[in-house]
Structure formats: C-alpha cells, structure tokens
Coordinates of C-alpha atoms in Angstrom, one line a residue:
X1216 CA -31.4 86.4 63.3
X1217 CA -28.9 87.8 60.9
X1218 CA -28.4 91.7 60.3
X1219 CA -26.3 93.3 57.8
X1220 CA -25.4 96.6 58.3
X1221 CA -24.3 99.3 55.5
X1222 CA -22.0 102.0 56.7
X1223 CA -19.6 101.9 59.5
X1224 CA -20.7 105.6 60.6
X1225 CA -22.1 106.6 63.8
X1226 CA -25.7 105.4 63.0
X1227 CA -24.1 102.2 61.5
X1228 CA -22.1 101.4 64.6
X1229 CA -24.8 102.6 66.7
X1230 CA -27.0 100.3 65.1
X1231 CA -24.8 97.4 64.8
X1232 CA -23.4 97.6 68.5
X1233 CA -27.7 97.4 69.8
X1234 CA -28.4 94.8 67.7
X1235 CA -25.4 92.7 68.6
X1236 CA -25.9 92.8 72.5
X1237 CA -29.8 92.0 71.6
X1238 CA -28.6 88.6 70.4
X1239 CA -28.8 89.2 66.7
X1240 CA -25.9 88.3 64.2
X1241 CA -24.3 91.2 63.0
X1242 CA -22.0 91.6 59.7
X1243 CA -20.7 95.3 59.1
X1244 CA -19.9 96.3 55.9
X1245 CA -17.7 99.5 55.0
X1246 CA -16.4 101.1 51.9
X1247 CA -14.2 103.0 53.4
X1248 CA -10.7 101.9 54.8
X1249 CA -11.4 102.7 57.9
X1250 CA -14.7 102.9 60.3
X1251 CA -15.7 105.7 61.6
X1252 CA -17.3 108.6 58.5
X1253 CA -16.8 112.1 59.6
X1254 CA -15.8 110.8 63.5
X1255 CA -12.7 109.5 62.3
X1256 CA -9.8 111.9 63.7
X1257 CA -8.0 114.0 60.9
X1258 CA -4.5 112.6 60.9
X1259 CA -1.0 114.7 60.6
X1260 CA 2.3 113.9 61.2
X1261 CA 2.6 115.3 64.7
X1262 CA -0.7 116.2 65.7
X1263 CA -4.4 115.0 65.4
X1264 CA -7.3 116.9 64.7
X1265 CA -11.4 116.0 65.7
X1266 CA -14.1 117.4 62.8
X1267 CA -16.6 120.0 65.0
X1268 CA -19.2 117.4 66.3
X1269 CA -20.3 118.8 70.0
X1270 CA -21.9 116.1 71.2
X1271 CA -24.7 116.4 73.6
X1272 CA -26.3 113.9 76.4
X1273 CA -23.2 111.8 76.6
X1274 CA -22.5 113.2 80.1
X1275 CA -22.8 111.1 83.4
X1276 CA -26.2 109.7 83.8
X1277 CA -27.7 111.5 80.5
X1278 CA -29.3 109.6 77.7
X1279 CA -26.0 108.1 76.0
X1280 CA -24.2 107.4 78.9
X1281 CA -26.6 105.2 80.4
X1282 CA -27.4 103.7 76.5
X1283 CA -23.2 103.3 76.3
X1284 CA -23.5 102.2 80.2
X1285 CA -26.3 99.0 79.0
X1286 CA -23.9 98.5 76.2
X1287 CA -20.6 97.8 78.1
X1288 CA -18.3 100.5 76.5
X1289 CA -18.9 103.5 78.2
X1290 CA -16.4 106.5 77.2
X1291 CA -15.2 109.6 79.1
X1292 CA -16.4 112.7 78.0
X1293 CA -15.0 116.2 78.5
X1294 CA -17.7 119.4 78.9
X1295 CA -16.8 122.5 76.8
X1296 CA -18.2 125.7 76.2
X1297 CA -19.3 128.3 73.5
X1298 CA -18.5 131.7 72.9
X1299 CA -20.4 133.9 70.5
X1300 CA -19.2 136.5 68.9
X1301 CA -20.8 139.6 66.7
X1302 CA -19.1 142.8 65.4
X1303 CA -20.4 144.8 69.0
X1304 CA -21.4 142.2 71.2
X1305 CA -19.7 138.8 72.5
X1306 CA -21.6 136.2 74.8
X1307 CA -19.1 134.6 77.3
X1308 CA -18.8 133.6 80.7
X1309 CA -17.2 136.3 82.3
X1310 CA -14.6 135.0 85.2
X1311 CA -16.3 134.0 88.3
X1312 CA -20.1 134.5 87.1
X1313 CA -22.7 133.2 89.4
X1314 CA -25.5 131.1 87.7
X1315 CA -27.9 133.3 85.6
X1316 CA -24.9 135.6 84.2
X1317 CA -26.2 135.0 80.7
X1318 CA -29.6 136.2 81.5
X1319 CA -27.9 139.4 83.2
X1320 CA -25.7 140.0 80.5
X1321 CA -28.2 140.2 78.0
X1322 CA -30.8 142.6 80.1
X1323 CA -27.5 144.8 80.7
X1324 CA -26.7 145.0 77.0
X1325 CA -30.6 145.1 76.4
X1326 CA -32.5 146.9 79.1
X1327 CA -35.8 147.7 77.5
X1328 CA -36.0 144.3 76.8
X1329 CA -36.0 143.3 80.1
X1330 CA -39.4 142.0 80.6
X1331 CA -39.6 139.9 77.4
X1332 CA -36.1 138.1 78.4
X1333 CA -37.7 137.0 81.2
X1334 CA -40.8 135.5 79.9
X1335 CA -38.6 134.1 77.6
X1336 CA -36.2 132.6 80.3
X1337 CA -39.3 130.8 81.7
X1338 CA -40.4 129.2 78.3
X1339 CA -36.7 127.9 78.0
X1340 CA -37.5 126.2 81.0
X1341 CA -40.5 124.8 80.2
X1342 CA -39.5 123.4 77.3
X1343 CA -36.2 122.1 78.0
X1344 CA -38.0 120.2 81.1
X1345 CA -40.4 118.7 78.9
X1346 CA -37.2 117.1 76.5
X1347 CA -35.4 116.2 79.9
X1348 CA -38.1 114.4 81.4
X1349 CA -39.3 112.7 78.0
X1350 CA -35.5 111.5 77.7
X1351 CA -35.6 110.1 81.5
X1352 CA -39.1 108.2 80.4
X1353 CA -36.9 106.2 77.8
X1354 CA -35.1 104.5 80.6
X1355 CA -38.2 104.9 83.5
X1356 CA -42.0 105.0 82.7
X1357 CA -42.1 107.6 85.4
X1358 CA -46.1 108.7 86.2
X1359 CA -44.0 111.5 87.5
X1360 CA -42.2 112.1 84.7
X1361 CA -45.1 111.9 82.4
X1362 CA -47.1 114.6 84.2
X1363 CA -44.5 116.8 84.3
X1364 CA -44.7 116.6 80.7
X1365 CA -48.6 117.3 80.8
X1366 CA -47.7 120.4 82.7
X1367 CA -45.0 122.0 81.2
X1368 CA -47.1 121.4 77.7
X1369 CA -49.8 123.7 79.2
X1370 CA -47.3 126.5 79.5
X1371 CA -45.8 126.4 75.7
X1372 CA -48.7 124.8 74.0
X1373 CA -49.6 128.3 72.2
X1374 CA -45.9 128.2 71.0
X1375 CA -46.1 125.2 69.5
X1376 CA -46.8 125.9 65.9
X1377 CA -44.7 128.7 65.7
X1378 CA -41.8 129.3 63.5
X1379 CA -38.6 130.6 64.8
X1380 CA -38.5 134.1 63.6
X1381 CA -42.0 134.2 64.8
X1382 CA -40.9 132.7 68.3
X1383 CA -38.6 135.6 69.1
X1384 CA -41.3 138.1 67.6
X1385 CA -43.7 137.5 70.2
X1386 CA -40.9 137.9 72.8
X1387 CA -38.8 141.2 71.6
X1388 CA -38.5 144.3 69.4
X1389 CA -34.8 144.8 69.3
X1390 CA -33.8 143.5 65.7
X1391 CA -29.7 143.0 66.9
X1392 CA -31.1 140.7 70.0
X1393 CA -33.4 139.0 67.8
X1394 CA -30.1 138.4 65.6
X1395 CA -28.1 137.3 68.4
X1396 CA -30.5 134.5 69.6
X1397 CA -31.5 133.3 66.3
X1398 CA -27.6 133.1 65.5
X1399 CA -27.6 129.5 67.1
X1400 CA -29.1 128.2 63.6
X1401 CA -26.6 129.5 61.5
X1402 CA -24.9 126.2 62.3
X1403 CA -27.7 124.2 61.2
X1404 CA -27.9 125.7 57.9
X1405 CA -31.0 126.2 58.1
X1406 CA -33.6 129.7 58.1
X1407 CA -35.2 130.9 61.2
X1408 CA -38.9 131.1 58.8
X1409 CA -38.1 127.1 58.8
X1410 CA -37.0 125.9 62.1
X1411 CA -39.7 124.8 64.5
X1412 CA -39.8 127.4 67.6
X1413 CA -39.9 125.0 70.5
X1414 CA -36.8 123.7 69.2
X1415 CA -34.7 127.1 69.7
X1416 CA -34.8 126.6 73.7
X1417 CA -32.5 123.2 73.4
X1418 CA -29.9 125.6 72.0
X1419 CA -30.3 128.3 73.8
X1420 CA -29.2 127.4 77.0
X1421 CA -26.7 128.8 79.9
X1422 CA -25.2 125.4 80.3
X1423 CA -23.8 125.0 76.9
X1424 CA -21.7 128.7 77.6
X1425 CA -20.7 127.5 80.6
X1426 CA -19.3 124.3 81.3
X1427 CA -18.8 124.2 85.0
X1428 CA -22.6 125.1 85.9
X1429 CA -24.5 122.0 87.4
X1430 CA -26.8 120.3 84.9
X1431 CA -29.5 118.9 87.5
X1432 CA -31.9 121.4 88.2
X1433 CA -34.7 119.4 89.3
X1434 CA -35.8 115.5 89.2
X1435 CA -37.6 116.5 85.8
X1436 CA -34.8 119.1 84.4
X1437 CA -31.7 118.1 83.8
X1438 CA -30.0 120.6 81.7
X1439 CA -27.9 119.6 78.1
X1440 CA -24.8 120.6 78.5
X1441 CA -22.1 120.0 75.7
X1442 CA -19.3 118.0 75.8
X1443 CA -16.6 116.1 73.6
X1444 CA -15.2 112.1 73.8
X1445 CA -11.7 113.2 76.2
X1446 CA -9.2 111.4 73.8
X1447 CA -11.3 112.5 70.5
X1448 CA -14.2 111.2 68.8
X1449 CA -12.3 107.5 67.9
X1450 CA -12.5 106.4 71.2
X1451 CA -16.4 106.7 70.5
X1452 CA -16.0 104.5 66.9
X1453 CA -13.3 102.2 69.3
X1454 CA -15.5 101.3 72.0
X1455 CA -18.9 101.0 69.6
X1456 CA -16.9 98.3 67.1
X1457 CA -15.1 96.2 70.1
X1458 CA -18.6 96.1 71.3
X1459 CA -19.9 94.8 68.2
X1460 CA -16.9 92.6 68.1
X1461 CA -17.3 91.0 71.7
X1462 CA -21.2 90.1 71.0
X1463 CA -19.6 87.9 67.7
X1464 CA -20.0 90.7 64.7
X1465 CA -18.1 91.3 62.2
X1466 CA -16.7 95.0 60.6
X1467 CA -15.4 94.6 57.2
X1468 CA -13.8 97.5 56.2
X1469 CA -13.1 98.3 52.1
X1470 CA -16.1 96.5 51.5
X1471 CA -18.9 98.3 49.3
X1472 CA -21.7 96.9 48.8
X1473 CA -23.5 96.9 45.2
X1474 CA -26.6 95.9 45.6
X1475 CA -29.6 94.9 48.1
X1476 CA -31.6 92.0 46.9
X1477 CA -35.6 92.2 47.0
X1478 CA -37.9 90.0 46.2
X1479 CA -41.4 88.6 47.2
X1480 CA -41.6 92.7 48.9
X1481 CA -38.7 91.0 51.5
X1482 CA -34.4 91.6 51.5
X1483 CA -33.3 88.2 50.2
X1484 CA -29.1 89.1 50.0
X1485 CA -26.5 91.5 50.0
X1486 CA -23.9 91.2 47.0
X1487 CA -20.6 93.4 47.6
X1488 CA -18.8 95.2 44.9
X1489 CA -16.6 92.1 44.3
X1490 CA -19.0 89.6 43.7
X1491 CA -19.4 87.8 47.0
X1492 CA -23.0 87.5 48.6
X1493 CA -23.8 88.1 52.0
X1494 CA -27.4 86.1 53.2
X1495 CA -29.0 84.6 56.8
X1496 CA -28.6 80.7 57.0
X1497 CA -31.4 78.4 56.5
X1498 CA -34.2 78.8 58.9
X1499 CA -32.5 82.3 59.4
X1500 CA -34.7 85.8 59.5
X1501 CA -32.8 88.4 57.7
X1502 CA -32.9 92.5 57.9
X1503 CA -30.8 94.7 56.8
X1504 CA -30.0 98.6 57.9
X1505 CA -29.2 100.9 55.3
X1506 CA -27.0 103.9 56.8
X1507 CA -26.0 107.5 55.2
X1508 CA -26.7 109.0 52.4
X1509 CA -29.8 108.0 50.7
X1510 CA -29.0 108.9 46.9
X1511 CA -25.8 106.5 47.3
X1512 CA -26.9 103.8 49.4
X1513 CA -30.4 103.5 49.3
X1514 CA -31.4 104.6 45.9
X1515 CA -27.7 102.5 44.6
X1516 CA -28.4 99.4 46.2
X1517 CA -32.4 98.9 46.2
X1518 CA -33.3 100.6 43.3
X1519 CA -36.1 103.1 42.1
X1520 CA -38.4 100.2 41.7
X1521 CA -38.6 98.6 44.8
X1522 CA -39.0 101.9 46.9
X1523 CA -42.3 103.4 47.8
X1524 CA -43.2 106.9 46.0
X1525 CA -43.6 108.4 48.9
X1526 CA -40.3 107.3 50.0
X1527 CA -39.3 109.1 46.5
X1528 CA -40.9 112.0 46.6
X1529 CA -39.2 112.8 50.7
X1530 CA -36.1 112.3 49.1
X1531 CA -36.9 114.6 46.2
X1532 CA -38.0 117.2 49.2
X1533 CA -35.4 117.1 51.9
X1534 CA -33.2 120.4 52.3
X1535 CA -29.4 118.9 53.5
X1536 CA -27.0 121.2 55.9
X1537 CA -24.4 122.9 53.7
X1538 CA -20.9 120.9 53.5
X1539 CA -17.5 122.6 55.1
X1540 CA -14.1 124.1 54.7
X1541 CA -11.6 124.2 57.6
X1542 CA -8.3 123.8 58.1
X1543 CA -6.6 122.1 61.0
X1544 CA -3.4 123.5 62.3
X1545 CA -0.6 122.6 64.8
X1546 CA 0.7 125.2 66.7
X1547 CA 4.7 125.6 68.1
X1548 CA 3.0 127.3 71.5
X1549 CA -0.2 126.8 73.8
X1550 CA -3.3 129.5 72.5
X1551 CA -4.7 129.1 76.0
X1552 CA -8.2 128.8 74.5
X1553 CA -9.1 125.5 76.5
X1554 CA -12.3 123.9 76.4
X1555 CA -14.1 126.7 74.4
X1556 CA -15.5 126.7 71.0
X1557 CA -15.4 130.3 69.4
X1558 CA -18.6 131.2 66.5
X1559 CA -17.7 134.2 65.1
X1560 CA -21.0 135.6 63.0
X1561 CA -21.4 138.9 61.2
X1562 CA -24.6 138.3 59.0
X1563 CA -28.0 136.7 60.7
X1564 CA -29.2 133.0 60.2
X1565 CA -31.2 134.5 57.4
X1566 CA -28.9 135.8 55.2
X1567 CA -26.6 133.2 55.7
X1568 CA -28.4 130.1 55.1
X1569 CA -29.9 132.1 51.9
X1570 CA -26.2 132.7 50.4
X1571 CA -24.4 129.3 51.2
X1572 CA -27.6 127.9 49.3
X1573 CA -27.2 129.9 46.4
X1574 CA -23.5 128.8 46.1
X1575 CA -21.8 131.7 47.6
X1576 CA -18.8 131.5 50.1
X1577 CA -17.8 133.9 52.3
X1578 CA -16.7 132.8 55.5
X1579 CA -16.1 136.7 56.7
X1580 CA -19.6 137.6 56.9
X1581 CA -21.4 134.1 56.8
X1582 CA -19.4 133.2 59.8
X1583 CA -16.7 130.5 61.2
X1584 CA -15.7 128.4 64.0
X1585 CA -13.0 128.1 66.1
X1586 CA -11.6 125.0 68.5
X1587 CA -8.6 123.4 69.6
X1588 CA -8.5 119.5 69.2
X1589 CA -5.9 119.3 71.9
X1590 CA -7.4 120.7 75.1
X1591 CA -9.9 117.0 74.9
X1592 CA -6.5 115.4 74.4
X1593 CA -5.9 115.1 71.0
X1594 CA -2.2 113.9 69.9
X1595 CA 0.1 116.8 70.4
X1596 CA 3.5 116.9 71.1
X1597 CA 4.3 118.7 74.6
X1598 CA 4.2 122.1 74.6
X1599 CA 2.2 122.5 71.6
X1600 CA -1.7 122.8 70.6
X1601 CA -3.8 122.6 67.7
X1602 CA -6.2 125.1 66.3
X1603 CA -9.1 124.0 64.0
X1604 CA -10.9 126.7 61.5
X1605 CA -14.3 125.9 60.3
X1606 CA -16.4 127.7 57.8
X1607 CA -19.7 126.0 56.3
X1608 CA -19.2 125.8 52.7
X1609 CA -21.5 125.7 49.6
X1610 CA -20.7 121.8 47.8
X1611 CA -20.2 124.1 45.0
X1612 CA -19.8 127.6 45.2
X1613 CA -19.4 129.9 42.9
X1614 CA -16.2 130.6 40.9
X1615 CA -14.0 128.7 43.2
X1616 CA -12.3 125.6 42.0
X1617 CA -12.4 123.7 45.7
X1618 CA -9.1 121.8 44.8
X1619 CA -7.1 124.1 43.0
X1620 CA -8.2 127.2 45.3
X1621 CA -7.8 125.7 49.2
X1622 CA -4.4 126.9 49.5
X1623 CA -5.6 130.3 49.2
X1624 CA -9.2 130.0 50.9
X1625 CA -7.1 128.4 53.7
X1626 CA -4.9 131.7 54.1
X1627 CA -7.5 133.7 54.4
X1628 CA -9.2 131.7 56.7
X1629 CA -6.4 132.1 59.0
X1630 CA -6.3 135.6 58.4
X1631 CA -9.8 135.7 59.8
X1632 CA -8.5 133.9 62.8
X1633 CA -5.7 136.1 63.9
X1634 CA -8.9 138.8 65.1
X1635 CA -9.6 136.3 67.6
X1636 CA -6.3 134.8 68.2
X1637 CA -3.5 137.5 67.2
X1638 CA -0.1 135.9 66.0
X1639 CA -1.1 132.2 65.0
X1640 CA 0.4 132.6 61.7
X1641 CA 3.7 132.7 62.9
X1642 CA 3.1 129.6 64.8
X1643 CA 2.3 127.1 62.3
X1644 CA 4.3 124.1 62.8
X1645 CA 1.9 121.5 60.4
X1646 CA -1.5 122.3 58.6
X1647 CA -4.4 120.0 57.0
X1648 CA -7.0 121.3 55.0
X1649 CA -10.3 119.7 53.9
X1650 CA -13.1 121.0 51.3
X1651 CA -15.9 119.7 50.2
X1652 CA -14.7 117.6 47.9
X1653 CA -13.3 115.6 51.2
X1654 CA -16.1 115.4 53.3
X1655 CA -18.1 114.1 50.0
X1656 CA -15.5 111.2 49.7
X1657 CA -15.7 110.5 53.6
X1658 CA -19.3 108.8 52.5
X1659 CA -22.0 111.6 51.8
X1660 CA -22.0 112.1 48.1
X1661 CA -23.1 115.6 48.8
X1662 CA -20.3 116.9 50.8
X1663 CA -23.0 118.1 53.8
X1664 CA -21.9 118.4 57.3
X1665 CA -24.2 116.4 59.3
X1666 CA -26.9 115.4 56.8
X1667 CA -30.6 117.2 56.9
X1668 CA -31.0 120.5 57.8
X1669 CA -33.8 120.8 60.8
X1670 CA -36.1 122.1 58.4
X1671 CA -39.8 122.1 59.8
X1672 CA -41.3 121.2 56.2
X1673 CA -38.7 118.5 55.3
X1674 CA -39.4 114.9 56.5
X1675 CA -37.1 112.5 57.1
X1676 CA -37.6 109.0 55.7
X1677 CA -39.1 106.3 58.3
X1678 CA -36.6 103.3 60.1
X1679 CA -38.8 100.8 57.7
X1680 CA -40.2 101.3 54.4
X1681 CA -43.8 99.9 53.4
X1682 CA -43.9 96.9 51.6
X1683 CA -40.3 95.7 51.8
X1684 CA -39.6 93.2 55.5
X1685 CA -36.7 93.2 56.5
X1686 CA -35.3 96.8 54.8
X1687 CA -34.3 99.2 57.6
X1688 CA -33.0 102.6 57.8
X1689 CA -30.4 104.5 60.2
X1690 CA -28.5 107.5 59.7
X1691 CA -28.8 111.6 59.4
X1692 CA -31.8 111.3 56.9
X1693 CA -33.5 109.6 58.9
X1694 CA -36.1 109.7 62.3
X1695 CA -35.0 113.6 64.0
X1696 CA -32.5 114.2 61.5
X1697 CA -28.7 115.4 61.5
X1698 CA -26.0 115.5 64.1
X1699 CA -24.6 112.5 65.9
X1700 CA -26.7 112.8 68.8
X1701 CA -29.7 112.2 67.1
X1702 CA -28.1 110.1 64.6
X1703 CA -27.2 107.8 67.4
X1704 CA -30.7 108.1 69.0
X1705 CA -31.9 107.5 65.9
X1706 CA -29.7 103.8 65.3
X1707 CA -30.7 102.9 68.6
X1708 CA -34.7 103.1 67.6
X1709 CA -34.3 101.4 64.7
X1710 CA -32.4 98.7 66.9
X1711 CA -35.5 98.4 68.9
X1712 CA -37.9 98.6 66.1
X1713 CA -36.2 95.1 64.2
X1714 CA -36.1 93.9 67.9
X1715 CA -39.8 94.4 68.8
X1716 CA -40.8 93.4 64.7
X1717 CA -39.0 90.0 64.8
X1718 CA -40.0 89.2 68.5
X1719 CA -44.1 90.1 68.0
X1720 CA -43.3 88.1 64.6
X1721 CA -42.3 85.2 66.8
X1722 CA -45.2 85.1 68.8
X1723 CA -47.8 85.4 66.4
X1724 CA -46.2 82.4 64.5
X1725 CA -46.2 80.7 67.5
X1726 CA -49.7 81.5 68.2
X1727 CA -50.6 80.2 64.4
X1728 CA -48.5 77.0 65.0
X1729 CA -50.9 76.1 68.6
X1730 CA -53.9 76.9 66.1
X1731 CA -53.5 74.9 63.5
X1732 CA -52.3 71.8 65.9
X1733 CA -55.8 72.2 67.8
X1734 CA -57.2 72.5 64.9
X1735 CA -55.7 68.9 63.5

C-alpha cells in the first residue's frame, strides 16, 4: 500500500519509519527545509544547542529502545537529572545519598508530615508499577504482568477520579509541600484542578532526580528514568529518516502540501503547494497521516466539510501548553553543571498556568529552566560549554512586542540565571534567542511547546476520523497528548492501527471473493 505522510516531526517520522519496515510505501512530505520540528538542534557558529525535550523510556530495554531496537536504528541515550528549586527549599541529590534520599529529605524538611509521605510513597509505587507493567504487556502478553495490573488497581482504584489538587489533599496539610509536589505541572501548563491525579506519580519519582539509581525494581516495576539522545536530539530525526530511507521511502523536504483530496468519504490524492499530485498506483490502497497542528494541517488541507462535528467541536475545546522564550548561550569556560536540568519556581502550578494564559510574562515568578546542551555532547569547542535559559511564554503576552523586545527579555533572563550560576554574563562567547514567534514558524501555528496541555477535560482527536478511509492522524493533538514520548507512542499506534485496518480489509475481501466463487 501507499502512505503519505504530512510533517517530518517526531510523530511524522515515527509514523513513517513503522509503516515503512511494515512493508508499506512511504512518501514524506515537509514544509520546512529541514526534518526534524522542534528536535532539530539550534545552530550557532561555534556551538549547538538541543530545545528542552527530556525524553523518557528510551533507556536500555524500556519501551523505545526495544521499539527503535525492532526498527534497526537504535540510538544512545544519556540519563540526566532534575533539580528543583523554590525561594526556601531545593530538591537535589545530595553527594553520596543512598536510595530513598528524596523521601528522607522531604520528612526532614516536613516532619509532621511524615505519615502522609509515606502513604503517599506507596501509591507512587503502585501506580508507577501498574504503567511499567502495562508498557512490558506491549511487547509480552504476560498473565503475569496482567495481574499485577489487577492488583496494583485495587490499591489506587479510590484515587482514580481524583483531580490533582485533590490527590495531594487527601495526603497532606502543609500548603508549601503541597506546592512543592504539584510544582512538576508547571511545565505542562496546565492547573493542578485539571490534571488527572494518578498521573502525578509518573513525575514524581526519585529516579528522574537521580540519574545513577537503578531503574529495575522488580519484574513488574521498572522505574522511568529521564534521559537525553548522547549527540542531541538529531541523531533521533537521523536514525528515524535513514530508516525510512533503507525500507524505500522517500522525505521531501520544502514540500507543503495544500490540500487532501476526499471523495466517496475515502483520501483520493495529495496535491503540494506547487501543483504536483501525490496518489497510490492502480490497484493500490491509499492512507494518509496527518501530523501537527490541527488548525494548519488538518483543518488547511481537508476542510471544514469533510470533518466530523465532533471532530470540530474537540478542536474548538482543546487547551494547548503555552509556547517559549529561551536563549541559548555559549560559554568561554565549563559551568560544571553536568547532566542536570535546574527548574527554578517561585509561584505554584496554579497561579502560573492562570497568568501565562491570560497573556502575562514573567519568567521571575512563573519560573524557568536551566540546561547545558554540551554535557550530552552537543558541538562545543574544547574547553567551552553551553548554557540554555527557558521560560514558558504566553504566544502573545501582554505589552511586549516578541521581536522587537528579545534583546531585552533575553538580558533579563540571564540576569535571572546568574542566582543559580554567578558570573555567566561575563562568559558569553555566542548567544541565540528564540520567542514565540520562532517556535510558531518551526510548524505549530500557535507557538506551543509540545502541543496539548494534559488537561483531564480536553480530548485529543482519534488516529482515524469516522466516515473518511484512509485519513489518519499522528502528532501532539492526538491519542495521550504532548511531549515526544507520547507523541512517538502515539505515531507508533497509528502505524499499527493502518496496519491491522488494511490487513483485516484483506481478509474479509478475500473471504467475499471465496463466496461469491462458491456461489457461481
């Protein structure tokens, strides 16, 4: 069969690189000059910069590896850690801590709530054992597995319609703990009154402050762990396209695509922004995936009338993750920050998601992030490092003029960094900013960083709409949402879903064809 792919993003190459080694005939198509969106490295004239994607389950036999392992292009990846830090309080592994140092440090800094951090310890583990053994039943219809999942359930099943800030209220009293672990969502954009609870234990975990602790706990628990592609995130984009490429695809880059064409309720053609059509041979079945943002390439290319209303009306309803501001420097010296990613929050997730939505920007108290591109071996030259400052931005804040004002924002933005890391404004050898008028052009037409917020009453639009065959969808609006984990999890089901659709299509038109020849 023949599948045309919009967007050479993660989802798009995720998508296009399953479906090739599944046999199909694969044509990539990509406005941009370059493959890649947002995982494309941020090029300077001496030193290269990676956007903040933490990745998660690409480690050694974790989901992605062993998806990247079936595909042929396996890529190294290099654990980091996370350090949080408020105006009283910062949460890092202190030199030489034994496993459960997270758990002490918080009863020592809260001692009357030492009871509820242990019963909240234990739902952590129950519910991050259920995800880790539902991940290992993609790969192994384990009977163990699956009643481990059973079990666990029983333990956090009274949980399970709970609301974040509701979560942590059943657990503790202390508003400035409660703070501290809902902090973790301030990243997501979203408010804890809107995030499901049972989701909080997947990023509240000791593992992703500590990158040396051993991730397999059990046969059922294997722990997260966070980690970035060692040589930066275009070795990820390298090894997905010469994939695609070996299998007999094809990536077109500076290639939009203007429209999708329907009819009979079925894709019939793709026609590109020049003119030229893009169609499955005679005999052929065709599909086509649809990748990133909706309003541009769904909405764009199919039109209003061929979509479904509800398919309408989720798009009319989905919250997005705010866009970003950040500047990328390189450095004359070493920092000596390593592998660690620094959050530095003042206000709660509340407050925070609240003012970026209603176009405010204030990195100070709404928070920023710090990491350096260079200790996962990004292009330095010897001797020196690169810092990268990230604060999540409003696509249009108030009374700032994105273009005309990042000179200034990015000042103070390194102002706010020499708390954390005293003297880095003398050591600025090269500097790159980016707004959000960049990361809209990169191929989100909203500027967001990483697509839907993990809001618990937004849906996310299905890998196949009603009523049109062959019209798929991949991407960060899609299936469990943003980030590139789950945007590539998401490509790969899609992948499956054309692959068991065409195949059970097969056999029941071979199963007509017997009929009707008895019949005759």
């Amino acid at each position: 069969m023949k599948v045309i792919v919009i967007g050479a993003g993660a989802s798009g190459l995720a998508a296009a690189a399953s479906l090739a080694k599944m046999g199909a005939r694969v044509t990539v198509y990509e406005k941009n000059a370059a493959a890649g969106g947002v995982l494309a490295p941020v090029l300077g004239e001496k030193f290269e910069w990676s956007r903040p994607y933490s990745l998660q389950r690409f480690l050694p036999g974790q989901f992605f590896a062993r998806w990247m392992d079936e595909l042929g292009c396996s890529v190294p990846a290099v654990r980091i850690e996370q350090r949080y830090c408020f105006p009283e309080f910062t949460i890092a592994k202190p030199d030489g801590a034994a496993p459960g140092w997270l758990d002490r440090l918080l009863e020592e800094r809260f001692p009357k709530e030492r009871r509820g951090l242990k019963r909240f310890s234990s739902f952590c583990r129950w519910m991050r054992t259920i995800a880790s053994a539902q991940e290992k039943i993609e790969f192994s219809q384990s009977v163990a597995l699956k009643r481990s999942v059973i079990w666990n359930y029983l333990f956090i099943s009274r949980y399970v319609d709970l609301r974040a800030d509701a979560l942590i209220d059943k657990f503790f009293r202390d508003e400035e703990l409660k703070k501290i672990l809902l902090s973790v969502l301030i990243e997501k954009g979203v408010e804890p009154g809107d995030f499901s609870g049972i989701g909080l234990p997947l990023l509240w975990s000791e593992s992703l402050f500590d990158s040396e602790e051993t991730l397999e706990r059990s046969d059922e628990l294997q722990e997260t762990g966070i980690c970035h592609i060692e040589g930066g995130s275009e070795k990820l984009i390298r090894a997905l396209s010469d994939t695609i490429l070996a299998k007999g695809g094809t990536i077109l880059t500076g290639k939009a695509v203007r429209h999708v064409e329907i009819g009979k309720n079925s894709v019939k053609r793709v026609v590109l922004e020049d003119g030229t059509e893009d169609k499955a041979d005679e005999g052929e079945a065709l599909a086509v995936v649809i990748t990133g943002d909706p309003r541009e390439n769904l909405l764009k290319t199919v039109g209003k009338e061929h979509l479904p209303p509800d398919t309408l009306e989720t798009l009319e309803g989905q919250k997005l993750r705010p866009s970003a501001f950040a500047v990328h420097l390189g450095l004359t010296g070493d920092l000596g920050c390593g592998n660690k990613v620094t959050h530095v929050y003042i206000d709660s997730a509340e407050t925070t998601a609240r003012s970026l939505r209603d176009g405010s920007f204030d990195p100070e108290h709404q928070g920023y992030i710090l990491y350096s591109s260079s200790a996962w071996g990004m292009r330095a030259p010897e001797g020196k490092s690169s810092l990268s400052i990230l604060a999540f931005a409003p696509r249009h804040a108030a009374g700032i003029d994105w273009n005309h004002d990042r000179d200034r924002l990015a000042d103070e933005l390194i102002r706010l960094a020499e708390r954390q890391f005293p003297g880095i404004s003398t050591m600025i050898e090269e500097r790159v900013i980016e707004t959000p008028e960049d990361y809209a052009l990169m191929g989100d037409a909203s500027g967001c960083v990483g697509g839907l917020a993990p809001d618990a009453g937004t849906d996310t639009l299905p890998h196949t709409l009603e009523g049109i065959r062959g019209l798929y969808l991949a991407g960060q609006y899609t299936g469990g949402g943003g980030s590139v984990g789950t945007v590539m999890r998401g490509a790969w089901q899609t992948a499956k879903t054309i692959e068991s659709d065409y195949y059970l299509d097969a056999v029941r038109e071979g199963d007509e064809d017997d009929t009707e020849e008895l019949d005759g």
